[in-house]
XYZ file of C-alpha atoms in Angstrom:
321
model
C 2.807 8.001 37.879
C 3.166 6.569 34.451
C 6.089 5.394 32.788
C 7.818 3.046 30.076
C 11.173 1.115 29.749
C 12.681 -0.210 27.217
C 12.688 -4.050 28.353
C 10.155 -5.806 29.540
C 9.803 -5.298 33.804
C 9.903 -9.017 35.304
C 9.117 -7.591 38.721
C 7.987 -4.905 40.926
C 8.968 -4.295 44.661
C 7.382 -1.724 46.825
C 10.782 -0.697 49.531
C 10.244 1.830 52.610
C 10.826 4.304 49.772
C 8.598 3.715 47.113
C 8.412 0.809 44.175
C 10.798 -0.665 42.198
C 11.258 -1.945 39.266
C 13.640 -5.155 37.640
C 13.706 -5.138 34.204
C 14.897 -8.081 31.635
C 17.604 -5.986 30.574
C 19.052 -6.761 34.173
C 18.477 -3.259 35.292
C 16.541 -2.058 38.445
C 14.751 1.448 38.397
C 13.916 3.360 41.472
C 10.506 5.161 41.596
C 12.197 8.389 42.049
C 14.421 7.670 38.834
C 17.748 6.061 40.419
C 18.925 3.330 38.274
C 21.134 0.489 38.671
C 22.625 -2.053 36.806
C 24.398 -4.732 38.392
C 23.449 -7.949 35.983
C 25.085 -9.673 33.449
C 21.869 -10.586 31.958
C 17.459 -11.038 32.688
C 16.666 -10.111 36.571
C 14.605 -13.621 36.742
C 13.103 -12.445 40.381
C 13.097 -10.112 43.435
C 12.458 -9.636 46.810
C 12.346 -6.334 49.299
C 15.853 -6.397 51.219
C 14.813 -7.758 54.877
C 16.247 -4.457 56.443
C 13.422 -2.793 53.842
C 15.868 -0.438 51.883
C 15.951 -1.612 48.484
C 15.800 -4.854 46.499
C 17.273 -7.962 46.252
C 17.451 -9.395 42.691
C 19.034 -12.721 41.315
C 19.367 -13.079 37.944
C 20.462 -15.736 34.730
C 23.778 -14.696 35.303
C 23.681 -16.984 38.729
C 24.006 -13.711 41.205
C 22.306 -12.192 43.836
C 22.672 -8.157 44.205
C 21.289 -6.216 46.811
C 20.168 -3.193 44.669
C 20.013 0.460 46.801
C 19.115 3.666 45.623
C 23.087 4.622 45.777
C 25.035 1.332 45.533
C 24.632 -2.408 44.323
C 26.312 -5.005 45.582
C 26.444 -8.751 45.506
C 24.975 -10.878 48.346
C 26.136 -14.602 46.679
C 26.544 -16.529 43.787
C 24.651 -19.598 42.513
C 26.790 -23.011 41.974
C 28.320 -23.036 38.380
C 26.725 -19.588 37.953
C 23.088 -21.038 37.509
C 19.930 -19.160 36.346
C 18.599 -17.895 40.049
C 14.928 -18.442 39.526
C 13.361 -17.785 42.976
C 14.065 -15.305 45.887
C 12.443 -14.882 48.922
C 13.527 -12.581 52.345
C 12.090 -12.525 55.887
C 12.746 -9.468 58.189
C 11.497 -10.921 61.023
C 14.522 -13.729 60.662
C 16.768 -11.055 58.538
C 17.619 -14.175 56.374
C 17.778 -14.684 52.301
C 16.910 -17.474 50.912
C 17.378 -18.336 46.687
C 17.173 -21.333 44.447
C 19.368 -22.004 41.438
C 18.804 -25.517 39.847
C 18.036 -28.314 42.429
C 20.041 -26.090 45.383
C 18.750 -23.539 47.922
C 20.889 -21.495 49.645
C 20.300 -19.538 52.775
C 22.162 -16.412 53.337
C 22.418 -13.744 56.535
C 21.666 -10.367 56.059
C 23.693 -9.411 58.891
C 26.233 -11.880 58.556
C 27.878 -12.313 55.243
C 29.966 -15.703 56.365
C 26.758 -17.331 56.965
C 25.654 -19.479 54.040
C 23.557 -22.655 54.120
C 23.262 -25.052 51.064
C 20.179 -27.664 50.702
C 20.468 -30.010 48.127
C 17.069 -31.463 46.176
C 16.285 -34.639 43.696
C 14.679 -32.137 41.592
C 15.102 -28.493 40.653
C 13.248 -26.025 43.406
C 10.780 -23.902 41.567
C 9.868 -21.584 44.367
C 11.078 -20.635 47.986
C 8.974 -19.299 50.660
C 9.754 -18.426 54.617
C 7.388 -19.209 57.165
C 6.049 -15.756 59.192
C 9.002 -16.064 61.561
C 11.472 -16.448 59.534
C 12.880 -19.887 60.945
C 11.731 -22.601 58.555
C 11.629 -22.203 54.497
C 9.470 -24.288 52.196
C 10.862 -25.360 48.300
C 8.156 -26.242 45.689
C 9.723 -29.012 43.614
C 8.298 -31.866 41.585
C 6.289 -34.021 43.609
C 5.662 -31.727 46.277
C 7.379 -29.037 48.928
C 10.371 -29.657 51.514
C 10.647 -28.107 54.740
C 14.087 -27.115 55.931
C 14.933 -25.656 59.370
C 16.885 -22.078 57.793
C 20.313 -22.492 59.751
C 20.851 -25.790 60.813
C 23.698 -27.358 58.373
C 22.753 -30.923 58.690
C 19.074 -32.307 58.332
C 16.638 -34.195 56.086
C 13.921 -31.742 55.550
C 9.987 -32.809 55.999
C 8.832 -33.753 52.571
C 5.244 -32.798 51.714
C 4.543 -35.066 49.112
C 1.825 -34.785 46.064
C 2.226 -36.061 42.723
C 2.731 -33.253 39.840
C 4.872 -30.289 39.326
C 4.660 -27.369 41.676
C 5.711 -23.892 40.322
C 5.357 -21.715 43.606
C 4.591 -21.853 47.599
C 3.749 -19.739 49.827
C 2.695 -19.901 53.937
C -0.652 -19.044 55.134
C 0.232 -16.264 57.575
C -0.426 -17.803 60.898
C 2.125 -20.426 59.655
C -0.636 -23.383 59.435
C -0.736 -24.063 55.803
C 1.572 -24.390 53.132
C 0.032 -23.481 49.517
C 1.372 -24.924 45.750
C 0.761 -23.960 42.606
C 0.739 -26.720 39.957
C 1.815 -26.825 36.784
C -1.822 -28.361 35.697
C -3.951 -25.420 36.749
C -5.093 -25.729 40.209
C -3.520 -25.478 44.006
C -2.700 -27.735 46.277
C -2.064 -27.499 50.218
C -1.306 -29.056 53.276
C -2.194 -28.559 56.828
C 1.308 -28.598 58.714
C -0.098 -30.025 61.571
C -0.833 -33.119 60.429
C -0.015 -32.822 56.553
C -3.745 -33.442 55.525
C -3.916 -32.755 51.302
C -6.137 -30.169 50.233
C -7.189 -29.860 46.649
C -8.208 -26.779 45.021
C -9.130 -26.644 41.547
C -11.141 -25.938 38.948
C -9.304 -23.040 37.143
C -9.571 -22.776 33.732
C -5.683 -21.875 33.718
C -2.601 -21.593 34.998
C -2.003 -19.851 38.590
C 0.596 -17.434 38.096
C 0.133 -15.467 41.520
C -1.570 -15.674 44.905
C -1.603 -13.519 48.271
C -2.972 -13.533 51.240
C -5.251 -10.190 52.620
C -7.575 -9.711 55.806
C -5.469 -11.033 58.083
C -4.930 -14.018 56.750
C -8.432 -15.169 56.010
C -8.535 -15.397 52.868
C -6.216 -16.686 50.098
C -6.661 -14.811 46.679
C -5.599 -16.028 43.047
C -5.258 -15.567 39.316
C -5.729 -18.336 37.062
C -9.894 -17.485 35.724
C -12.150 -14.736 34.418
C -12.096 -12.938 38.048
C -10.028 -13.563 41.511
C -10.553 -16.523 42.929
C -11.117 -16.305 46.672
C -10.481 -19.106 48.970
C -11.291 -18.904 52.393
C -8.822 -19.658 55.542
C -11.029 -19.386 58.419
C -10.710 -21.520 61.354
C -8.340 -24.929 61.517
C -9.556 -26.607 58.198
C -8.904 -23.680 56.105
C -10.547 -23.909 52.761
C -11.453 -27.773 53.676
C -14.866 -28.769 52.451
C -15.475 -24.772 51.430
C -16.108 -23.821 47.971
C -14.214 -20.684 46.664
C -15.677 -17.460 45.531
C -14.714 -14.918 42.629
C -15.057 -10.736 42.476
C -14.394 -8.997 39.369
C -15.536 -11.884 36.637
C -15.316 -10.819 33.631
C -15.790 -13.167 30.978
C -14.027 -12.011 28.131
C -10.280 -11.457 30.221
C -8.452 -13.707 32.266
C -6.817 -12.068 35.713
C -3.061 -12.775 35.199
C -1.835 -11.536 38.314
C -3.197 -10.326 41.894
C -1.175 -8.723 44.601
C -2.128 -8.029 48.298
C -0.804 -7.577 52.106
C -1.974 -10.273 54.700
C -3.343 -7.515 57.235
C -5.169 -5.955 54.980
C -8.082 -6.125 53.038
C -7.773 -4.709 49.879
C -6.681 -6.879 47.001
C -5.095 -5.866 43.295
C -5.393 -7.334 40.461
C -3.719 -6.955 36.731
C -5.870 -8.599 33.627
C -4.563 -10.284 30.492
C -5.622 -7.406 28.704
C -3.943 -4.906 30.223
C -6.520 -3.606 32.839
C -6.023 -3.114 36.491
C -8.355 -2.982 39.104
C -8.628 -2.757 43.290
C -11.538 -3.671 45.054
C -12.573 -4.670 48.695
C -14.109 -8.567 48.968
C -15.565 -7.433 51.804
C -17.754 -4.089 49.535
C -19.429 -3.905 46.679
C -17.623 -3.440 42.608
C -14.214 -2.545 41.693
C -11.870 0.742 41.280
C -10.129 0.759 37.883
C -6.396 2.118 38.371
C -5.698 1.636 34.732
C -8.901 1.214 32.755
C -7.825 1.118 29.288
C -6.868 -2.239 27.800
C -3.630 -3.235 25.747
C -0.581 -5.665 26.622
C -1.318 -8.871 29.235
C -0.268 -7.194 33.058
C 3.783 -9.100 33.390
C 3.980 -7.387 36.889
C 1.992 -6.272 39.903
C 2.855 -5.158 43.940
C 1.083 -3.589 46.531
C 2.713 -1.560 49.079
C 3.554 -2.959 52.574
C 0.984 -0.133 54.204
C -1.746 -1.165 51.551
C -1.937 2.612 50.077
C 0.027 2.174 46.794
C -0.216 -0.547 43.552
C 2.729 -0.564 41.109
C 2.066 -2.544 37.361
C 3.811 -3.353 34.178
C 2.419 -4.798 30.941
C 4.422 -6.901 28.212
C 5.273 -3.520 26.074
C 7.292 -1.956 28.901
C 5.030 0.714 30.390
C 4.195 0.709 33.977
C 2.142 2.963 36.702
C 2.232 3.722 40.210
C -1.359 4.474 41.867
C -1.985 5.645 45.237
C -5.281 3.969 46.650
């Protein structure tokens, strides 16, 4: 499938239906040509609903709307209608978790009284849920906190390293937490004992990362190919250099997407290429093979047999792999 929009997509979701797509204008279009619009403004992120029908999208007009292919709705509100900048959803856990400013706030899916409200020295950048569902990690500046995702009243753990860290994620057995940093590189910790690892030497900013192969291996954008670091036994990428597939020196990758149990990995170029490929085989399959506009937007389905994209000019594609 190819298509265009009119504004530029800041998103795509793959649902138990097919993908979907937020756009700037604040709309969200359904693969099979359902539209909503909900917002009062840019959709700033989005997440797959925990129950898997549809999309959950906050936006700079401080709401969160649960987008389906025949309603919208909202889920919450940010305080003093904030710019929601990060969403994330677990359905092992069913809970919702968003940041607006220096607040995240946990929501229910099955419970719509249920709200929880962590406050933070410094505004959260990203939000992340461990595999279970029960804890939830914000990047901030200076490092991540760790807060338990129902209890009212605690001081989270603090992972602390100096810097500004744009986006976490968990490694998927739950050992590792993962930053990007605003000075082009990662940094982790190992939960167990919060030992710092470093990993750097990009030659830009990480945008995205993902985990594939069951967890083993941690793959990035940021250089001339995907950067591959490996998660393999307790130390994780300790003391282990990383490797790269699909260099290319005259393109930077700009985005990769991937699903923890499996091992195919996606990845959308600054100059408007796409590609797939296996770490574990040999080259890589071009889904979209001409160049133009940088890749804004990239997903891979939960099943591993579909990639969605979207450059800067609007037009997108849906492959099945």
């Amino acid at each position: 499938m190819q298509t265009s929009f009119d504004a530029q997509i800041t998103a795509i979701v793959f649902d138990a239906e097919g993908a979907v797509f937020a756009l700037g204008d604040g709309s969200v279009r359904f693969e099979d040509g359902t539209f909503s619009a909900a917002h009062d403004g840019a959709i700033l992120c989005a997440v797959v609903h925990p129950s898997g029908n549809g999309v959950i999208t906050g936006g700079d007009d401080g709401r969160l709307i649960w987008h389906r292919r025949a309603d919208a709705g909202a889920l919450a509100t940010s305080a003093n209608g904030q710019w929601i900048d990060a969403v994330d959803a677990s359905a092992e856990s069913g809970l919702i978790a968003f940041s607006a400013g220096k607040i995240l706030t946990v929501l229910d899916a099955k419970d719509a009284g249920f709200r929880r409200d962590f406050q933070h020295e410094r505004t959260v950048s990203g939000v992340a849920f461990e595999p279970k569902g029960r804890r939830i990690a914000a990047s901030t500046y200076g490092g991540v906190a760790l807060w338990f995702a129902r209890i009212a009243e605690q001081k989270p753990t603090f992972l602390k390293w100096a810097g500004s860290h744009t986006a976490v994620t968990f490694s998927p057995d739950g050992a590792f937490v993962v930053t990007a940093m605003q000075d082009s590189q990662l940094h982790g910790w190992r939960l167990k004992d919060q030992k710092n690892m470093r990993m750097g030497g990009y030659p830009s900013k990480v945008r995205a990362f993902s985990f594939l192969s069951n967890g083993q291996l941690l793959a990035t954008s940021g250089a001339q190919g995907a950067v591959l670091w490996p998660f393999v036994g307790a130390n994780g990428p300790m003391g282990r250099e990383a490797t790269e597939i699909g260099f290319d020196e005259g393109s930077l990758v700009a985005l990769v997407a991937s699903q923890p149990k499996h091992g195919l990995l996606a990845a959308g170029l600054n100059d408007g290429r796409v590609w797939l490929a296996d770490p574990a085989g040999q080259g890589l399959n071009f889904l979209k093979a001409d160049k133009g506009s940088p890749i804004t937007a990239l997903a891979m389905s939960a099943d591993a047999t579909r990639v969605a994209w979207a450059d800067e000019d609007g037009n997108a594609g849906v492959a099945t792999v």
